Amino acid sequence: MMNEILPIVLVVCLVVLTIVLVVVAINLIGVLVEGKKVLKKANSAVDKANEVIDVTQEKITGILNPFHSLSAFVTNFTAGLKVAEGFMSFVNKDKNKDEKDETDAKKSDKKDRD
């Protein structure tokens, strides 16, 4: 009797374990399919976010370009003013020198008269 029960118990255990493993495998496949769907949605969300970031960067660049141009204009304008100031000081230096010479000549003429 013992010899007849052992093979039956082993077969039943093998069948039960096989059924359990098949059910676990089916559930695992379902989880993997759902994970794939979630990853596709996440990937599309990241792609949309990248598109929004790119558009935003383009708009910000478009907004900042006039300010960069204005900055370059102001820089060049101040450099031009410095050049003009240097030129005017050069012109005034010669003019002041001539006036100083005239003043010195008048003073020397006045001393000569005295």
Short mmCIF file of N, CA and C in Angstrom, two decimals:
data_model
loop_
_atom_site.label_atom_id
_atom_site.label_comp_id
_atom_site.label_asym_id
_atom_site.label_seq_id
_atom_site.Cartn_x
_atom_site.Cartn_y
_atom_site.Cartn_z
N MET A 1 0.81 -1.17 0.00
CA MET A 1 0.00 0.00 0.00
C MET A 1 0.87 1.26 0.00
N MET A 2 1.92 1.25 0.78
CA MET A 2 2.81 2.38 0.86
C MET A 2 3.48 2.63 -0.48
N ASN A 3 3.75 1.57 -1.16
CA ASN A 3 4.40 1.69 -2.45
C ASN A 3 3.47 2.31 -3.48
N GLU A 4 2.20 2.20 -3.35
CA GLU A 4 1.24 2.74 -4.30
C GLU A 4 0.93 4.21 -4.02
N ILE A 5 0.99 4.64 -2.77
CA ILE A 5 0.64 6.01 -2.39
C ILE A 5 1.76 6.98 -2.76
N LEU A 6 2.98 6.62 -2.61
CA LEU A 6 4.09 7.52 -2.85
C LEU A 6 4.12 8.05 -4.28
N PRO A 7 3.97 7.25 -5.30
CA PRO A 7 3.96 7.81 -6.66
C PRO A 7 2.76 8.72 -6.91
N ILE A 8 1.62 8.41 -6.29
CA ILE A 8 0.43 9.25 -6.47
C ILE A 8 0.67 10.62 -5.82
N VAL A 9 1.21 10.64 -4.62
CA VAL A 9 1.48 11.91 -3.93
C VAL A 9 2.49 12.73 -4.73
N LEU A 10 3.51 12.11 -5.26
CA LEU A 10 4.50 12.83 -6.04
C LEU A 10 3.89 13.41 -7.32
N VAL A 11 3.04 12.68 -7.97
CA VAL A 11 2.39 13.17 -9.19
C VAL A 11 1.47 14.34 -8.86
N VAL A 12 0.70 14.23 -7.76
CA VAL A 12 -0.20 15.31 -7.36
C VAL A 12 0.62 16.56 -7.02
N CYS A 13 1.69 16.41 -6.28
CA CYS A 13 2.55 17.56 -5.93
C CYS A 13 3.13 18.18 -7.20
N LEU A 14 3.56 17.38 -8.12
CA LEU A 14 4.12 17.88 -9.38
C LEU A 14 3.07 18.63 -10.18
N VAL A 15 1.87 18.14 -10.23
CA VAL A 15 0.78 18.81 -10.96
C VAL A 15 0.45 20.14 -10.27
N VAL A 16 0.32 20.14 -8.95
CA VAL A 16 0.00 21.37 -8.22
C VAL A 16 1.09 22.41 -8.42
N LEU A 17 2.35 22.02 -8.30
CA LEU A 17 3.46 22.95 -8.51
C LEU A 17 3.49 23.48 -9.94
N THR A 18 3.18 22.65 -10.90
CA THR A 18 3.14 23.09 -12.29
C THR A 18 2.04 24.12 -12.49
N ILE A 19 0.87 23.85 -11.91
CA ILE A 19 -0.26 24.80 -12.03
C ILE A 19 0.11 26.13 -11.37
N VAL A 20 0.71 26.08 -10.20
CA VAL A 20 1.10 27.31 -9.49
C VAL A 20 2.13 28.09 -10.31
N LEU A 21 3.10 27.39 -10.88
CA LEU A 21 4.12 28.07 -11.69
C LEU A 21 3.52 28.67 -12.96
N VAL A 22 2.55 28.01 -13.56
CA VAL A 22 1.89 28.55 -14.75
C VAL A 22 1.12 29.81 -14.39
N VAL A 23 0.41 29.79 -13.26
CA VAL A 23 -0.35 30.98 -12.82
C VAL A 23 0.61 32.13 -12.53
N VAL A 24 1.72 31.86 -11.85
CA VAL A 24 2.71 32.90 -11.56
C VAL A 24 3.30 33.45 -12.85
N ALA A 25 3.59 32.59 -13.81
CA ALA A 25 4.14 33.05 -15.09
C ALA A 25 3.15 33.93 -15.84
N ILE A 26 1.86 33.57 -15.81
CA ILE A 26 0.83 34.39 -16.47
C ILE A 26 0.73 35.76 -15.80
N ASN A 27 0.75 35.79 -14.47
CA ASN A 27 0.72 37.06 -13.74
C ASN A 27 1.98 37.90 -14.04
N LEU A 28 3.12 37.24 -14.12
CA LEU A 28 4.36 37.94 -14.43
C LEU A 28 4.31 38.56 -15.83
N ILE A 29 3.77 37.84 -16.77
CA ILE A 29 3.62 38.37 -18.13
C ILE A 29 2.68 39.58 -18.12
N GLY A 30 1.58 39.48 -17.36
CA GLY A 30 0.66 40.62 -17.24
C GLY A 30 1.33 41.84 -16.63
N VAL A 31 2.14 41.62 -15.60
CA VAL A 31 2.86 42.74 -14.97
C VAL A 31 3.86 43.36 -15.94
N LEU A 32 4.55 42.54 -16.69
CA LEU A 32 5.51 43.05 -17.65
C LEU A 32 4.83 43.85 -18.76
N VAL A 33 3.66 43.39 -19.22
CA VAL A 33 2.91 44.12 -20.24
C VAL A 33 2.47 45.47 -19.70
N GLU A 34 1.96 45.50 -18.47
CA GLU A 34 1.56 46.76 -17.86
C GLU A 34 2.76 47.69 -17.67
N GLY A 35 3.88 47.11 -17.27
CA GLY A 35 5.10 47.92 -17.12
C GLY A 35 5.53 48.53 -18.45
N LYS A 36 5.38 47.77 -19.52
CA LYS A 36 5.72 48.29 -20.85
C LYS A 36 4.81 49.45 -21.22
N LYS A 37 3.51 49.33 -20.91
CA LYS A 37 2.57 50.42 -21.19
C LYS A 37 2.93 51.68 -20.39
N VAL A 38 3.25 51.47 -19.12
CA VAL A 38 3.61 52.60 -18.26
C VAL A 38 4.88 53.28 -18.78
N LEU A 39 5.86 52.49 -19.20
CA LEU A 39 7.10 53.06 -19.72
C LEU A 39 6.85 53.83 -21.03
N LYS A 40 5.95 53.34 -21.87
CA LYS A 40 5.62 54.07 -23.10
C LYS A 40 4.98 55.41 -22.77
N LYS A 41 4.05 55.41 -21.78
CA LYS A 41 3.40 56.67 -21.38
C LYS A 41 4.42 57.63 -20.78
N ALA A 42 5.31 57.12 -19.95
CA ALA A 42 6.33 57.96 -19.35
C ALA A 42 7.26 58.53 -20.41
N ASN A 43 7.61 57.71 -21.40
CA ASN A 43 8.47 58.16 -22.49
C ASN A 43 7.80 59.26 -23.30
N SER A 44 6.51 59.10 -23.58
CA SER A 44 5.80 60.14 -24.34
C SER A 44 5.68 61.42 -23.51
N ALA A 45 5.49 61.28 -22.20
CA ALA A 45 5.42 62.47 -21.34
C ALA A 45 6.76 63.19 -21.31
N VAL A 46 7.85 62.45 -21.25
CA VAL A 46 9.18 63.07 -21.27
C VAL A 46 9.44 63.75 -22.61
N ASP A 47 9.00 63.11 -23.70
CA ASP A 47 9.16 63.73 -25.02
C ASP A 47 8.38 65.04 -25.11
N LYS A 48 7.15 65.04 -24.60
CA LYS A 48 6.36 66.28 -24.61
C LYS A 48 7.02 67.35 -23.75
N ALA A 49 7.54 66.96 -22.61
CA ALA A 49 8.22 67.92 -21.74
C ALA A 49 9.45 68.50 -22.44
N ASN A 50 10.19 67.66 -23.16
CA ASN A 50 11.35 68.15 -23.91
C ASN A 50 10.94 69.12 -25.00
N GLU A 51 9.81 68.84 -25.67
CA GLU A 51 9.31 69.75 -26.70
C GLU A 51 8.94 71.10 -26.08
N VAL A 52 8.27 71.05 -24.93
CA VAL A 52 7.88 72.29 -24.25
C VAL A 52 9.13 73.08 -23.83
N ILE A 53 10.13 72.37 -23.33
CA ILE A 53 11.37 73.04 -22.93
C ILE A 53 12.05 73.67 -24.13
N ASP A 54 12.09 72.96 -25.26
CA ASP A 54 12.71 73.51 -26.46
C ASP A 54 11.98 74.76 -26.93
N VAL A 55 10.65 74.70 -26.96
CA VAL A 55 9.87 75.87 -27.38
C VAL A 55 10.09 77.03 -26.42
N THR A 56 10.12 76.73 -25.14
CA THR A 56 10.34 77.78 -24.14
C THR A 56 11.72 78.40 -24.29
N GLN A 57 12.73 77.58 -24.54
CA GLN A 57 14.08 78.12 -24.74
C GLN A 57 14.13 79.00 -25.98
N GLU A 58 13.44 78.60 -27.04
CA GLU A 58 13.41 79.42 -28.26
C GLU A 58 12.73 80.76 -27.98
N LYS A 59 11.63 80.73 -27.22
CA LYS A 59 10.93 81.98 -26.91
C LYS A 59 11.79 82.87 -26.03
N ILE A 60 12.44 82.29 -25.04
CA ILE A 60 13.30 83.08 -24.15
C ILE A 60 14.45 83.69 -24.95
N THR A 61 15.02 82.90 -25.85
CA THR A 61 16.10 83.42 -26.69
C THR A 61 15.59 84.56 -27.56
N GLY A 62 14.38 84.39 -28.10
CA GLY A 62 13.79 85.46 -28.91
C GLY A 62 13.53 86.71 -28.10
N ILE A 63 13.17 86.55 -26.85
CA ILE A 63 12.91 87.71 -25.98
C ILE A 63 14.23 88.38 -25.61
N LEU A 64 15.28 87.59 -25.35
CA LEU A 64 16.54 88.15 -24.87
C LEU A 64 17.41 88.73 -25.99
N ASN A 65 17.19 88.34 -27.24
CA ASN A 65 18.02 88.85 -28.34
C ASN A 65 17.99 90.37 -28.44
N PRO A 66 16.83 91.02 -28.35
CA PRO A 66 16.86 92.49 -28.40
C PRO A 66 17.65 93.11 -27.26
N PHE A 67 17.61 92.49 -26.08
CA PHE A 67 18.37 93.02 -24.96
C PHE A 67 19.87 92.87 -25.19
N HIS A 68 20.28 91.76 -25.83
CA HIS A 68 21.69 91.60 -26.16
C HIS A 68 22.11 92.67 -27.18
N SER A 69 21.23 92.93 -28.15
CA SER A 69 21.51 93.97 -29.14
C SER A 69 21.59 95.33 -28.47
N LEU A 70 20.68 95.60 -27.55
CA LEU A 70 20.68 96.87 -26.83
C LEU A 70 21.96 97.00 -26.01
N SER A 71 22.38 95.93 -25.39
CA SER A 71 23.61 95.95 -24.60
C SER A 71 24.81 96.26 -25.49
N ALA A 72 24.87 95.64 -26.66
CA ALA A 72 25.96 95.91 -27.59
C ALA A 72 25.91 97.37 -28.05
N PHE A 73 24.70 97.87 -28.30
CA PHE A 73 24.56 99.27 -28.72
C PHE A 73 25.06 100.22 -27.64
N VAL A 74 24.67 99.96 -26.39
CA VAL A 74 25.09 100.83 -25.28
C VAL A 74 26.60 100.78 -25.12
N THR A 75 27.17 99.59 -25.22
CA THR A 75 28.62 99.45 -25.09
C THR A 75 29.33 100.24 -26.19
N ASN A 76 28.86 100.08 -27.42
CA ASN A 76 29.49 100.79 -28.53
C ASN A 76 29.25 102.30 -28.42
N PHE A 77 28.09 102.69 -27.93
CA PHE A 77 27.79 104.11 -27.78
C PHE A 77 28.72 104.75 -26.74
N THR A 78 28.92 104.06 -25.61
CA THR A 78 29.82 104.60 -24.58
C THR A 78 31.26 104.65 -25.10
N ALA A 79 31.66 103.67 -25.88
CA ALA A 79 33.00 103.71 -26.46
C ALA A 79 33.12 104.89 -27.41
N GLY A 80 32.08 105.15 -28.19
CA GLY A 80 32.07 106.31 -29.08
C GLY A 80 32.14 107.61 -28.31
N LEU A 81 31.42 107.69 -27.18
CA LEU A 81 31.47 108.89 -26.36
C LEU A 81 32.87 109.11 -25.80
N LYS A 82 33.54 108.03 -25.40
CA LYS A 82 34.90 108.17 -24.89
C LYS A 82 35.85 108.67 -25.97
N VAL A 83 35.67 108.18 -27.19
CA VAL A 83 36.49 108.65 -28.31
C VAL A 83 36.22 110.12 -28.56
N ALA A 84 34.94 110.50 -28.58
CA ALA A 84 34.58 111.90 -28.80
C ALA A 84 35.11 112.78 -27.68
N GLU A 85 35.04 112.29 -26.45
CA GLU A 85 35.57 113.05 -25.31
C GLU A 85 37.07 113.24 -25.44
N GLY A 86 37.78 112.19 -25.85
CA GLY A 86 39.22 112.30 -26.05
C GLY A 86 39.55 113.30 -27.15
N PHE A 87 38.79 113.26 -28.24
CA PHE A 87 39.01 114.19 -29.34
C PHE A 87 38.74 115.63 -28.90
N MET A 88 37.65 115.82 -28.15
CA MET A 88 37.32 117.17 -27.68
C MET A 88 38.39 117.68 -26.71
N SER A 89 38.89 116.81 -25.85
CA SER A 89 39.94 117.26 -24.94
C SER A 89 41.21 117.59 -25.71
N PHE A 90 41.48 116.85 -26.79
CA PHE A 90 42.64 117.16 -27.64
C PHE A 90 42.47 118.51 -28.31
N VAL A 91 41.28 118.77 -28.85
CA VAL A 91 40.99 120.05 -29.50
C VAL A 91 41.06 121.18 -28.48
N ASN A 92 40.46 120.99 -27.33
CA ASN A 92 40.46 122.02 -26.28
C ASN A 92 41.85 122.24 -25.72
N LYS A 93 42.67 121.21 -25.72
CA LYS A 93 44.03 121.33 -25.22
C LYS A 93 44.82 122.30 -26.10
N ASP A 94 44.67 122.16 -27.42
CA ASP A 94 45.35 123.08 -28.33
C ASP A 94 44.77 124.48 -28.18
N LYS A 95 43.47 124.58 -28.01
CA LYS A 95 42.81 125.88 -27.88
C LYS A 95 43.25 126.55 -26.57
N ASN A 96 43.27 125.76 -25.49
CA ASN A 96 43.70 126.30 -24.20
C ASN A 96 45.16 126.71 -24.25
N LYS A 97 45.97 125.97 -24.98
CA LYS A 97 47.38 126.30 -25.11
C LYS A 97 47.55 127.65 -25.82
N ASP A 98 46.74 127.84 -26.90
CA ASP A 98 46.80 129.11 -27.63
C ASP A 98 46.35 130.26 -26.74
N GLU A 99 45.27 130.06 -25.97
CA GLU A 99 44.78 131.11 -25.07
C GLU A 99 45.80 131.42 -23.99
N LYS A 100 46.47 130.39 -23.49
CA LYS A 100 47.47 130.57 -22.46
C LYS A 100 48.65 131.35 -23.02
N ASP A 101 49.03 131.04 -24.24
CA ASP A 101 50.12 131.76 -24.87
C ASP A 101 49.76 133.23 -25.06
N GLU A 102 48.52 133.51 -25.46
CA GLU A 102 48.06 134.89 -25.64
C GLU A 102 48.06 135.62 -24.30
N THR A 103 47.59 134.93 -23.26
CA THR A 103 47.56 135.54 -21.93
C THR A 103 48.97 135.83 -21.46
N ASP A 104 49.88 134.91 -21.67
CA ASP A 104 51.27 135.12 -21.28
C ASP A 104 51.89 136.27 -22.07
N ALA A 105 51.53 136.35 -23.35
CA ALA A 105 52.06 137.44 -24.19
C ALA A 105 51.53 138.78 -23.70
N LYS A 106 50.27 138.86 -23.33
CA LYS A 106 49.70 140.11 -22.82
C LYS A 106 50.38 140.51 -21.52
N LYS A 107 50.63 139.52 -20.66
CA LYS A 107 51.29 139.80 -19.38
C LYS A 107 52.71 140.32 -19.62
N SER A 108 53.40 139.71 -20.54
CA SER A 108 54.77 140.14 -20.82
C SER A 108 54.79 141.52 -21.46
N ASP A 109 53.79 141.85 -22.31
CA ASP A 109 53.69 143.17 -22.89
C ASP A 109 53.42 144.20 -21.80
N LYS A 110 52.57 143.83 -20.87
CA LYS A 110 52.22 144.73 -19.75
C LYS A 110 53.46 144.98 -18.90
N LYS A 111 54.27 143.96 -18.66
CA LYS A 111 55.48 144.12 -17.86
C LYS A 111 56.52 144.98 -18.59
N ASP A 112 56.53 144.80 -19.89
CA ASP A 112 57.48 145.59 -20.69
C ASP A 112 57.11 147.07 -20.65
N ARG A 113 55.84 147.39 -20.63
CA ARG A 113 55.39 148.77 -20.57
C ARG A 113 55.70 149.40 -19.21
N ASP A 114 55.62 148.60 -18.21
CA ASP A 114 55.85 149.15 -16.86
C ASP A 114 57.29 149.34 -16.67
#
